[in-house]
Structures are given as structure tokens and as C-alpha cells.
XYZ file of N, CA and C in Angstrom:
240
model
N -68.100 -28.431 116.463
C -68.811 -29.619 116.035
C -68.692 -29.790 114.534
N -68.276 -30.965 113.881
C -68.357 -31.367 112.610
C -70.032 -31.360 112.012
N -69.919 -31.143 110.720
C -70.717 -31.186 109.806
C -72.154 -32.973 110.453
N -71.554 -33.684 110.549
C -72.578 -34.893 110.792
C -72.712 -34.592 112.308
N -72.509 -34.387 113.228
C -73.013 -34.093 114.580
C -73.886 -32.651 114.668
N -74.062 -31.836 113.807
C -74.604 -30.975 113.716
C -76.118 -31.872 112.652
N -76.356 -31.979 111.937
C -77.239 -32.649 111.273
C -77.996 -34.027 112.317
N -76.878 -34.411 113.033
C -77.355 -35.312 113.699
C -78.308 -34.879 115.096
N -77.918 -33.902 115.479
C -78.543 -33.129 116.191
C -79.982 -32.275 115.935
N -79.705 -32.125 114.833
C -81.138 -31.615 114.236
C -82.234 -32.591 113.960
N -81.791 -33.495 113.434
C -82.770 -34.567 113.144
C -83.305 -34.766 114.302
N -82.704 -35.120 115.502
C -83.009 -35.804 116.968
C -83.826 -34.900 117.482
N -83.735 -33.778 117.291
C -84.302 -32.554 118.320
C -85.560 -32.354 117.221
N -85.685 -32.809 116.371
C -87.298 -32.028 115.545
C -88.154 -33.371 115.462
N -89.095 -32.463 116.281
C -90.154 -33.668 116.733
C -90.652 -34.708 115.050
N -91.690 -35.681 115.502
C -92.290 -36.455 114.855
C -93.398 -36.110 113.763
N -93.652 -35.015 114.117
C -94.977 -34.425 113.333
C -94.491 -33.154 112.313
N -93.186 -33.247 112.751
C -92.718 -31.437 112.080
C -91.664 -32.545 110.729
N -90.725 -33.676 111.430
C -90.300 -34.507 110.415
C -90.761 -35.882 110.072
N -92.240 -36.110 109.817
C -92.267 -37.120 109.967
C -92.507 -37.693 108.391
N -92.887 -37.002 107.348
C -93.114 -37.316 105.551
C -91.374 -36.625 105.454
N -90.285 -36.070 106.041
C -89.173 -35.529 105.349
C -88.401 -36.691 105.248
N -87.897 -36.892 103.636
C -86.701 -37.963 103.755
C -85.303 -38.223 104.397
N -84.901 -38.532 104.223
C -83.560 -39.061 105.182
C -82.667 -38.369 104.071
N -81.586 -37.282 104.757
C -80.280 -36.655 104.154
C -79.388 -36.625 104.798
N -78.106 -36.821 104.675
C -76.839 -36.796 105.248
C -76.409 -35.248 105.505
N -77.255 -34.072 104.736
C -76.971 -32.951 104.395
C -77.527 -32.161 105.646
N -76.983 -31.382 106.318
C -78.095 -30.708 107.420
C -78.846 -29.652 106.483
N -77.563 -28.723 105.862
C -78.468 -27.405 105.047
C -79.539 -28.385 104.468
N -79.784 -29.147 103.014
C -80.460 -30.110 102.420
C -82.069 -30.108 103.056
N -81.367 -30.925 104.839
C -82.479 -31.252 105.760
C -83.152 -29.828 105.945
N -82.390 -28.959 106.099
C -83.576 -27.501 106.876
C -83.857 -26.666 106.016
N -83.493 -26.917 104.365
C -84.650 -26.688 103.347
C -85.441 -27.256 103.046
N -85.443 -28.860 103.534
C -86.905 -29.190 102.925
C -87.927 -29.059 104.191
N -87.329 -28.738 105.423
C -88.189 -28.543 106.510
C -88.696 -26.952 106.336
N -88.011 -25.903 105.815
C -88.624 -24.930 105.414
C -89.627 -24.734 104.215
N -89.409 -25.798 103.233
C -90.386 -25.829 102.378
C -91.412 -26.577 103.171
N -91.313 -27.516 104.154
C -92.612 -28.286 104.508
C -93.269 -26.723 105.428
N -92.612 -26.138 105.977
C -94.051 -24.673 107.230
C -94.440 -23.795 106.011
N -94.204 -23.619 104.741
C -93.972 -22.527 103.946
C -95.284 -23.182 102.857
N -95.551 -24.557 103.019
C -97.051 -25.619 102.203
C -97.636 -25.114 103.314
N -97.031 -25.583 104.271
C -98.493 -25.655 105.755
C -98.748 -24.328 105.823
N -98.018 -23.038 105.456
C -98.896 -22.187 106.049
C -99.818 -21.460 104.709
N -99.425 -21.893 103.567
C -100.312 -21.840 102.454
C -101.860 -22.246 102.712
N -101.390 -23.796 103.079
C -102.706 -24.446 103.426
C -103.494 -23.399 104.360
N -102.886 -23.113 105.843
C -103.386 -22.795 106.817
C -104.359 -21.365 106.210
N -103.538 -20.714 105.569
C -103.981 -19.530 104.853
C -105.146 -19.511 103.768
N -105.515 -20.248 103.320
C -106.285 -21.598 101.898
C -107.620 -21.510 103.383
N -107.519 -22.063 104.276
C -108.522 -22.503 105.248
C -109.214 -21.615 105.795
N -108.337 -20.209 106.088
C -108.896 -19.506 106.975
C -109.437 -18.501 105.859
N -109.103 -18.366 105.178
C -110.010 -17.471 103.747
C -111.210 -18.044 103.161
N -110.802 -19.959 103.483
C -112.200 -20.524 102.902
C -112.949 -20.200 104.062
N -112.826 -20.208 105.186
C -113.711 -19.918 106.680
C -114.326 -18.391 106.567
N -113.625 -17.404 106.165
C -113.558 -16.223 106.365
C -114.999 -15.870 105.063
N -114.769 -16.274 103.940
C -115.906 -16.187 103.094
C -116.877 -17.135 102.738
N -117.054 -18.047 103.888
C -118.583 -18.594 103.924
C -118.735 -18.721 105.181
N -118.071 -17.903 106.047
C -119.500 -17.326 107.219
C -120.712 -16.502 106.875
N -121.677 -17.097 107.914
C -122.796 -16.555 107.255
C -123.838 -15.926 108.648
N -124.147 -14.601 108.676
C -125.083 -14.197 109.686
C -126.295 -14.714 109.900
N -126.186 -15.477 111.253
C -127.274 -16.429 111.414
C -128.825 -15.832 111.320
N -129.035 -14.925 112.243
C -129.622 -13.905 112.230
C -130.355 -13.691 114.200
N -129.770 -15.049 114.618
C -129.801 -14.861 115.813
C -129.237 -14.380 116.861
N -127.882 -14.963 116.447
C -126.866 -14.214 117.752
C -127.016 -12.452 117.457
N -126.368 -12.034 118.332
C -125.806 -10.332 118.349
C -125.168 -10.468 117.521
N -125.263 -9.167 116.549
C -124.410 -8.929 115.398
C -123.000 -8.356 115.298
N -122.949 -7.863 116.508
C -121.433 -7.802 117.541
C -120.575 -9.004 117.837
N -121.266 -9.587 118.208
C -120.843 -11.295 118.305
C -120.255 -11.694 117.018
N -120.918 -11.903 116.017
C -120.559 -12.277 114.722
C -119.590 -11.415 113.764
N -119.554 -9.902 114.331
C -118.258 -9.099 113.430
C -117.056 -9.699 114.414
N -117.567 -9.858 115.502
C -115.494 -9.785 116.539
C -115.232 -11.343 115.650
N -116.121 -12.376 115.491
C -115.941 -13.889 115.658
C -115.046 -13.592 113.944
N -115.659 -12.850 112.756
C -115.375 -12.700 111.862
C -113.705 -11.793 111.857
N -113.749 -11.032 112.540
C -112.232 -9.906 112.849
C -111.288 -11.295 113.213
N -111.853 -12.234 113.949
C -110.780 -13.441 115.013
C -110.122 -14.225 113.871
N -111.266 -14.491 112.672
C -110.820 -15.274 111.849
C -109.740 -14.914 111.270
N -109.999 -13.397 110.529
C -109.086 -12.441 109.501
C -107.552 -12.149 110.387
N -107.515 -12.372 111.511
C -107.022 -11.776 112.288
C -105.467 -12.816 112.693
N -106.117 -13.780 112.219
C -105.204 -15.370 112.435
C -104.385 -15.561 110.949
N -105.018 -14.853 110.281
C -103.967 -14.802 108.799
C -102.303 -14.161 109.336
N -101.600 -14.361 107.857
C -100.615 -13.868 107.851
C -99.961 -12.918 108.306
């Protein structure tokens, strides 16, 4: 396969939500670095979220306190 049927193929096959802010390149390499820089923000973010989650949980004082370490381990646990 040539260089544009390979790019062309990639574009087609990556859904709407994974390319949908990436600009338009003739380049495939081009295209699947800026799609690696777009999971490499998102998982910054994702990582940003679950640390902000992770340090303002707060022990209610009702539930089981078993309950609230596993729920806290689930959070830490979804990181990197």
C-alpha cells in the first residue's frame, strides 16, 4: 500500500471522538503524532482528576470505614 492509502485508512478507521479537534494532514506519521499527543493531554487530565478526587475525599463518618479505605484504594488504583 502507498503512503496516501495508508493515511487514508487511518483517518477512516479512528472514530469521531478520538479525531474529532485533530486537523486535517496529508501526512499519516504527522496524523499519529498529533493523535498521540491528543491520549498523552487526556491522560494528564485524567491523572489531574483522579488526584483532585483522591485528596478531597473525606470520611463521612457514617459508612464503614472499610468501605471508605477500598472506595479510596479504587480511586489510587485507576492512576497510571
Amino acid at each position: 500500500m502507498g503512503p496516501g492509502i495508508c493515511h487514508g485508512l487511518i483517518q477512516k478507521s479512528t472514530t469521531e471522538a478520538i479525531c474529532g479537534d485533530i486537523p486535517h494532514s496529508e501526512n499519516a506519521k504527522e496524523y499519529l503524532e498529533v493523535v498521540s499527543q491528543k491520549f498523552k493531554e487526556s491522560k494528564k487530565a485524567e491523572t489531574g482528576n483522579l488526584m483532585n478526587r483522591l485528596a478531597t475525599m473525606k470520611y463521612d463518618g457514617v459508612k464503614d470505614l472499610g468501605v471508605y479505605l477500598l472506595s479510596m484504594i479504587e480511586v489510587a488504583s485507576k492512576g497510571p
